[in-house]
PDB file of C-alpha atoms in Angstrom:
ATOM      1  CA  MET A  12    -107.329-189.623  54.083  1.00 92.00           C
ATOM      2  CA  THR A  13    -108.358-190.208  57.821  1.00 94.00           C
ATOM      3  CA  TYR A  14    -106.348-191.450  60.625  1.00 95.00           C
ATOM      4  CA  LYS A  15    -108.072-193.929  62.795  1.00 96.00           C
ATOM      5  CA  LEU A  16    -107.483-192.754  66.636  1.00 95.00           C
ATOM      6  CA  LYS A  17    -108.691-194.798  69.601  1.00 95.00           C
ATOM      7  CA  ILE A  18    -108.926-193.082  73.186  1.00 93.00           C
ATOM      8  CA  ALA A  19    -109.861-195.058  76.066  1.00 88.00           C
ATOM      9  CA  GLN A  20    -112.040-197.619  74.145  1.00 88.00           C
ATOM     10  CA  VAL A  21    -113.602-194.668  71.868  1.00 95.00           C
ATOM     11  CA  GLU A  22    -112.365-194.400  68.307  1.00 96.00           C
ATOM     12  CA  ARG A  23    -112.603-191.583  65.791  1.00 96.00           C
ATOM     13  CA  ALA A  24    -111.923-191.376  62.111  1.00 96.00           C
ATOM     14  CA  LEU A  25    -109.814-188.085  61.991  1.00 95.00           C
ATOM     15  CA  PRO A  26    -109.491-186.110  58.802  1.00 96.00           C
ATOM     16  CA  LEU A  27    -106.027-185.410  57.374  1.00 96.00           C
ATOM     17  CA  CYS A  28    -105.552-181.714  56.866  1.00 94.00           C
ATOM     18  CA  LYS A  29    -102.755-180.021  54.597  1.00 93.00           C
ATOM     19  CA  VAL A  30    -100.369-177.784  56.703  1.00 90.00           C
ATOM     20  CA  SER A  31     -97.813-177.644  53.377  1.00 91.00           C
ATOM     21  CA  ASP A  32     -97.282-179.401  50.670  1.00 93.00           C
ATOM     22  CA  ASP A  33     -95.334-182.498  52.478  1.00 93.00           C
ATOM     23  CA  LEU A  34     -96.898-182.111  55.890  1.00 94.00           C
ATOM     24  CA  TYR A  35    -100.424-183.006  56.939  1.00 94.00           C
ATOM     25  CA  ILE A  36    -102.025-183.349  60.627  1.00 93.00           C
ATOM     26  CA  ALA A  37    -105.155-185.246  61.787  1.00 94.00           C
ATOM     27  CA  ALA A  38    -108.040-182.986  62.838  1.00 94.00           C
ATOM     28  CA  PHE A  39    -108.904-183.807  66.503  1.00 94.00           C
ATOM     29  CA  VAL A  40    -111.909-181.487  67.293  1.00 91.00           C
ATOM     30  CA  ILE A  41    -113.755-182.054  70.597  1.00 93.00           C
ATOM     31  CA  PHE A  42    -116.400-179.403  69.953  1.00 93.00           C
ATOM     32  CA  GLY A  43    -119.637-181.173  69.995  1.00 93.00           C
ATOM     33  CA  ASP A  44    -118.398-184.538  70.796  1.00 95.00           C
ATOM     34  CA  VAL A  45    -119.516-185.123  74.135  1.00 96.00           C
ATOM     35  CA  GLU A  46    -118.516-188.595  74.448  1.00 96.00           C
ATOM     36  CA  ILE A  47    -115.001-188.059  73.674  1.00 96.00           C
ATOM     37  CA  THR A  48    -114.818-185.009  76.049  1.00 97.00           C
ATOM     38  CA  LYS A  49    -116.248-186.841  78.928  1.00 97.00           C
ATOM     39  CA  VAL A  50    -114.039-189.879  78.466  1.00 97.00           C
ATOM     40  CA  CYS A  51    -110.792-187.736  77.884  1.00 97.00           C
ATOM     41  CA  ALA A  52    -111.651-185.649  80.825  1.00 98.00           C
ATOM     42  CA  SER A  53    -112.055-188.894  83.191  1.00 97.00           C
ATOM     43  CA  GLU A  54    -108.669-190.181  81.782  1.00 97.00           C
ATOM     44  CA  LEU A  55    -106.717-187.052  82.381  1.00 98.00           C
ATOM     45  CA  LEU A  56    -108.348-186.742  85.915  1.00 98.00           C
ATOM     46  CA  LYS A  57    -107.034-190.011  86.804  1.00 98.00           C
ATOM     47  CA  VAL A  58    -103.540-188.794  86.545  1.00 97.00           C
ATOM     48  CA  ILE A  59    -103.803-184.955  87.511  1.00 98.00           C
ATOM     49  CA  PRO A  60    -101.161-183.588  89.493  1.00 97.00           C
ATOM     50  CA  ASP A  61    -102.199-182.178  92.748  1.00 98.00           C
ATOM     51  CA  CYS A  62    -103.441-178.541  91.974  1.00 98.00           C
ATOM     52  CA  ASP A  63    -105.821-175.801  93.273  1.00 98.00           C
ATOM     53  CA  LEU A  64    -106.887-174.572  89.458  1.00 98.00           C
ATOM     54  CA  LEU A  65    -106.967-175.253  85.856  1.00 98.00           C
ATOM     55  CA  ILE A  66    -106.370-173.065  82.873  1.00 98.00           C
ATOM     56  CA  THR A  67    -106.628-173.270  79.424  1.00 96.00           C
ATOM     57  CA  ALA A  68    -106.585-171.049  76.075  1.00 92.00           C
ATOM     58  CA  GLU A  69    -109.556-170.087  74.054  1.00 88.00           C
ATOM     59  CA  SER A  70    -110.993-171.979  72.455  1.00 83.00           C
ATOM     60  CA  LYS A  71    -110.744-175.922  71.806  1.00 89.00           C
ATOM     61  CA  GLY A  72    -109.449-176.553  75.426  1.00 93.00           C
ATOM     62  CA  ILE A  73    -112.816-175.002  76.771  1.00 96.00           C
ATOM     63  CA  PRO A  74    -115.051-178.281  76.561  1.00 97.00           C
ATOM     64  CA  LEU A  75    -112.318-180.386  78.091  1.00 97.00           C
ATOM     65  CA  VAL A  76    -111.641-178.138  80.873  1.00 98.00           C
ATOM     66  CA  TYR A  77    -115.147-177.355  81.810  1.00 98.00           C
ATOM     67  CA  GLU A  78    -115.718-181.126  81.624  1.00 98.00           C
ATOM     68  CA  MET A  79    -112.480-181.868  83.911  1.00 98.00           C
ATOM     69  CA  SER A  80    -113.995-179.035  86.268  1.00 98.00           C
ATOM     70  CA  ARG A  81    -117.295-180.455  86.542  1.00 98.00           C
ATOM     71  CA  GLN A  82    -116.163-184.124  87.106  1.00 98.00           C
ATOM     72  CA  SER A  83    -113.569-182.928  89.578  1.00 98.00           C
ATOM     73  CA  GLY A  84    -114.698-179.796  91.193  1.00 98.00           C
ATOM     74  CA  LEU A  85    -111.573-177.955  90.506  1.00 98.00           C
ATOM     75  CA  PRO A  86    -112.105-174.330  89.366  1.00 98.00           C
ATOM     76  CA  TYR A  87    -110.893-173.329  85.592  1.00 98.00           C
ATOM     77  CA  LEU A  88    -109.465-170.198  83.881  1.00 97.00           C
ATOM     78  CA  ILE A  89    -109.704-169.109  80.120  1.00 95.00           C
ATOM     79  CA  ALA A  90    -107.331-167.384  78.436  1.00 93.00           C
ATOM     80  CA  ARG A  91    -109.056-165.171  75.900  1.00 87.00           C
ATOM     81  CA  LYS A  92    -107.968-164.281  72.407  1.00 83.00           C
ATOM     82  CA  SER A  93    -108.926-160.815  72.767  1.00 75.00           C
ATOM     83  CA  ALA A  94    -109.445-158.331  75.688  1.00 71.00           C
ATOM     84  CA  LYS A  95    -113.156-158.139  76.513  1.00 71.00           C
ATOM     85  CA  LEU A  96    -115.146-155.163  77.934  1.00 67.00           C
ATOM     86  CA  TYR A  97    -115.715-156.916  81.166  1.00 76.00           C
ATOM     87  CA  MET A  98    -111.843-157.594  81.707  1.00 66.00           C
ATOM     88  CA  ARG A  99    -110.330-155.232  84.342  1.00 78.00           C
ATOM     89  CA  GLU A 100    -106.541-154.393  83.906  1.00 79.00           C
ATOM     90  CA  ALA A 101    -106.068-157.342  81.228  1.00 75.00           C
ATOM     91  CA  PHE A 102    -102.389-158.181  80.378  1.00 79.00           C
ATOM     92  CA  SER A 103    -101.474-160.462  77.296  1.00 76.00           C
ATOM     93  CA  VAL A 104     -98.811-162.812  75.865  1.00 81.00           C
ATOM     94  CA  GLU A 105     -98.316-163.409  72.048  1.00 82.00           C
ATOM     95  CA  VAL A 106     -98.844-167.115  70.490  1.00 73.00           C
ATOM     96  CA  ARG A 107     -98.298-168.525  67.312  1.00 66.00           C
ATOM     97  CA  SER A 108     -99.906-172.328  67.006  1.00 57.00           C
ATOM     98  CA  ILE A 109     -99.222-174.937  64.012  1.00 53.00           C
ATOM     99  CA  THR A 110    -103.121-174.785  63.304  1.00 53.00           C
ATOM    100  CA  THR A 111    -103.295-170.969  63.050  1.00 54.00           C
ATOM    101  CA  ALA A 112    -102.025-169.141  60.154  1.00 55.00           C
ATOM    102  CA  SER A 113    -101.099-165.701  62.152  1.00 59.00           C
ATOM    103  CA  ARG A 114     -99.735-164.612  65.578  1.00 73.00           C
ATOM    104  CA  GLN A 115    -102.380-164.656  68.231  1.00 78.00           C
ATOM    105  CA  THR A 116    -102.402-163.061  71.789  1.00 85.00           C
ATOM    106  CA  LEU A 117    -103.833-164.540  74.977  1.00 89.00           C
ATOM    107  CA  PHE A 118    -105.341-162.463  77.620  1.00 87.00           C
ATOM    108  CA  ILE A 119    -106.327-162.454  81.051  1.00 92.00           C
ATOM    109  CA  ASP A 120    -107.630-159.931  83.494  1.00 90.00           C
ATOM    110  CA  LYS A 121    -106.468-158.731  87.123  1.00 90.00           C
ATOM    111  CA  ASN A 122    -109.218-161.021  88.900  1.00 91.00           C
ATOM    112  CA  ASP A 123    -108.037-164.241  86.849  1.00 93.00           C
ATOM    113  CA  SER A 124    -104.442-163.297  87.770  1.00 92.00           C
ATOM    114  CA  GLU A 125    -105.280-162.728  91.393  1.00 95.00           C
ATOM    115  CA  ALA A 126    -106.963-166.029  91.616  1.00 96.00           C
ATOM    116  CA  MET A 127    -103.686-167.846  90.398  1.00 96.00           C
ATOM    117  CA  LYS A 128    -101.560-165.820  92.972  1.00 97.00           C
ATOM    118  CA  GLY A 129     -99.787-168.618  94.984  1.00 98.00           C
ATOM    119  CA  LYS A 130    -102.145-171.391  93.594  1.00 98.00           C
ATOM    120  CA  ARG A 131    -100.921-174.676  92.094  1.00 98.00           C
ATOM    121  CA  ILE A 132    -102.237-174.665  88.478  1.00 98.00           C
ATOM    122  CA  VAL A 133    -102.411-177.188  85.715  1.00 98.00           C
ATOM    123  CA  LEU A 134    -102.671-176.236  82.423  1.00 98.00           C
ATOM    124  CA  ILE A 135    -104.915-177.965  79.690  1.00 97.00           C
ATOM    125  CA  ASP A 136    -104.902-178.279  75.908  1.00 95.00           C
ATOM    126  CA  ASP A 137    -106.674-180.518  73.579  1.00 94.00           C
ATOM    127  CA  VAL A 138    -103.647-181.080  71.516  1.00 94.00           C
ATOM    128  CA  ILE A 139     -99.947-180.265  72.189  1.00 92.00           C
ATOM    129  CA  SER A 140     -97.948-180.035  68.809  1.00 88.00           C
ATOM    130  CA  THR A 141     -95.490-177.333  68.934  1.00 85.00           C
ATOM    131  CA  GLY A 142     -96.268-176.120  72.690  1.00 86.00           C
ATOM    132  CA  GLU A 143     -96.462-172.306  71.981  1.00 86.00           C
ATOM    133  CA  SER A 144    -100.040-172.309  73.541  1.00 86.00           C
ATOM    134  CA  LEU A 145     -98.860-173.974  76.378  1.00 89.00           C
ATOM    135  CA  ARG A 146     -95.784-171.652  76.609  1.00 90.00           C
ATOM    136  CA  ALA A 147     -98.361-168.564  76.420  1.00 89.00           C
ATOM    137  CA  LEU A 148    -100.382-169.998  79.052  1.00 93.00           C
ATOM    138  CA  GLU A 149     -97.080-170.767  81.097  1.00 93.00           C
ATOM    139  CA  LYS A 150     -96.243-167.248  80.980  1.00 92.00           C
ATOM    140  CA  LEU A 151     -99.665-165.624  81.934  1.00 93.00           C
ATOM    141  CA  VAL A 152     -99.431-168.184  85.201  1.00 96.00           C
ATOM    142  CA  LEU A 153     -95.799-167.228  86.124  1.00 95.00           C
ATOM    143  CA  MET A 154     -96.755-163.311  85.513  1.00 92.00           C
ATOM    144  CA  SER A 155     -99.716-163.905  87.982  1.00 95.00           C
ATOM    145  CA  GLU A 156     -97.405-165.758  90.381  1.00 97.00           C
ATOM    146  CA  GLY A 157     -99.233-169.233  90.132  1.00 98.00           C
ATOM    147  CA  ILE A 158     -97.186-172.228  90.385  1.00 98.00           C
ATOM    148  CA  ILE A 159     -97.014-174.709  87.308  1.00 98.00           C
ATOM    149  CA  ALA A 160     -98.434-178.098  88.810  1.00 98.00           C
ATOM    150  CA  GLY A 161     -98.489-179.941  85.545  1.00 98.00           C
ATOM    151  CA  LYS A 162     -99.246-179.663  81.810  1.00 97.00           C
ATOM    152  CA  MET A 163    -102.084-182.015  80.097  1.00 97.00           C
ATOM    153  CA  ALA A 164    -103.419-182.570  76.934  1.00 96.00           C
ATOM    154  CA  ILE A 165    -105.754-185.457  75.362  1.00 97.00           C
ATOM    155  CA  LEU A 166    -102.810-185.936  72.467  1.00 96.00           C
ATOM    156  CA  ALA A 167     -99.202-185.145  71.943  1.00 96.00           C
ATOM    157  CA  GLU A 168     -98.539-184.444  68.379  1.00 94.00           C
ATOM    158  CA  GLY A 169     -95.490-184.919  66.515  1.00 89.00           C
ATOM    159  CA  ASP A 170     -92.206-183.842  68.772  1.00 91.00           C
ATOM    160  CA  ALA A 171     -94.345-183.216  71.665  1.00 93.00           C
ATOM    161  CA  CYS A 172     -94.657-187.033  72.094  1.00 92.00           C
ATOM    162  CA  ILE A 173     -91.034-186.891  73.619  1.00 94.00           C
ATOM    163  CA  ARG A 174     -91.323-183.906  76.083  1.00 93.00           C
ATOM    164  CA  GLU A 175     -90.947-185.246  79.631  1.00 94.00           C
ATOM    165  CA  ASP A 176     -92.756-182.171  80.921  1.00 95.00           C
ATOM    166  CA  ILE A 177     -96.493-182.944  79.547  1.00 96.00           C
ATOM    167  CA  GLN A 178     -98.974-185.913  80.478  1.00 96.00           C
ATOM    168  CA  TYR A 179    -101.342-186.961  77.700  1.00 97.00           C
ATOM    169  CA  LEU A 180    -103.271-189.841  76.803  1.00 97.00           C
ATOM    170  CA  GLU A 181    -102.671-190.791  72.903  1.00 96.00           C
ATOM    171  CA  LYS A 182     -99.681-190.002  70.715  1.00 95.00           C
ATOM    172  CA  LEU A 183    -100.951-188.501  67.357  1.00 94.00           C
ATOM    173  CA  PRO A 184     -98.462-188.637  64.488  1.00 94.00           C
ATOM    174  CA  LEU A 185     -97.571-186.235  61.753  1.00 94.00           C
ATOM    175  CA  PHE A 186     -98.283-187.408  58.264  1.00 95.00           C
ATOM    176  CA  ASP A 187     -96.735-186.871  54.764  1.00 94.00           C
ATOM    177  CA  ALA A 188     -98.846-185.945  51.447  1.00 93.00           C
ATOM    178  CA  GLU A 189     -99.652-189.634  50.929  1.00 93.00           C
ATOM    179  CA  GLY A 190    -100.860-189.921  54.406  1.00 92.00           C
ATOM    180  CA  GLN A 191     -98.206-192.059  55.829  1.00 93.00           C
ATOM    181  CA  ALA A 192     -97.159-191.322  59.516  1.00 92.00           C
ATOM    182  CA  LEU A 193     -93.733-189.622  59.652  1.00 90.00           C
TER     183      LEU A 193
END
């Protein structure tokens, strides 16, 4: 089963993946898809709020935030899924995502925290579903005394479509076991 998605004249057939017996999601993966990454970055930059910096969570948001940075010149940061040896005075928040079976932790270090202080920051993700990744990013930004300028994604999935605090390019429905949109 697949779901046909169109974003800015670019079409993709997304495979449906089982989350539970009665819930499936359409798998949207931008890794390796340069065309969709470039197009989506360009479209998001047309509506981006005024900001100083972009941030995303490791890992699926990385190609998107990089391309947005490349096209706009805005710097970006990545909240990592583990503390790295090069990180100085790292701190973290926990997150639980619909696409990950267990709790995860996102880390940033003192240098990234200092880079966010007093800056207007846009949170970037590929797909917003439950919003847990965004909440974790928001906590990291606020702990760093940054200012949330906006929250953006390529797709809003399920109930995320009705959120008024995010900007996104297209809606992504949830599906039942027969592949019908809920």
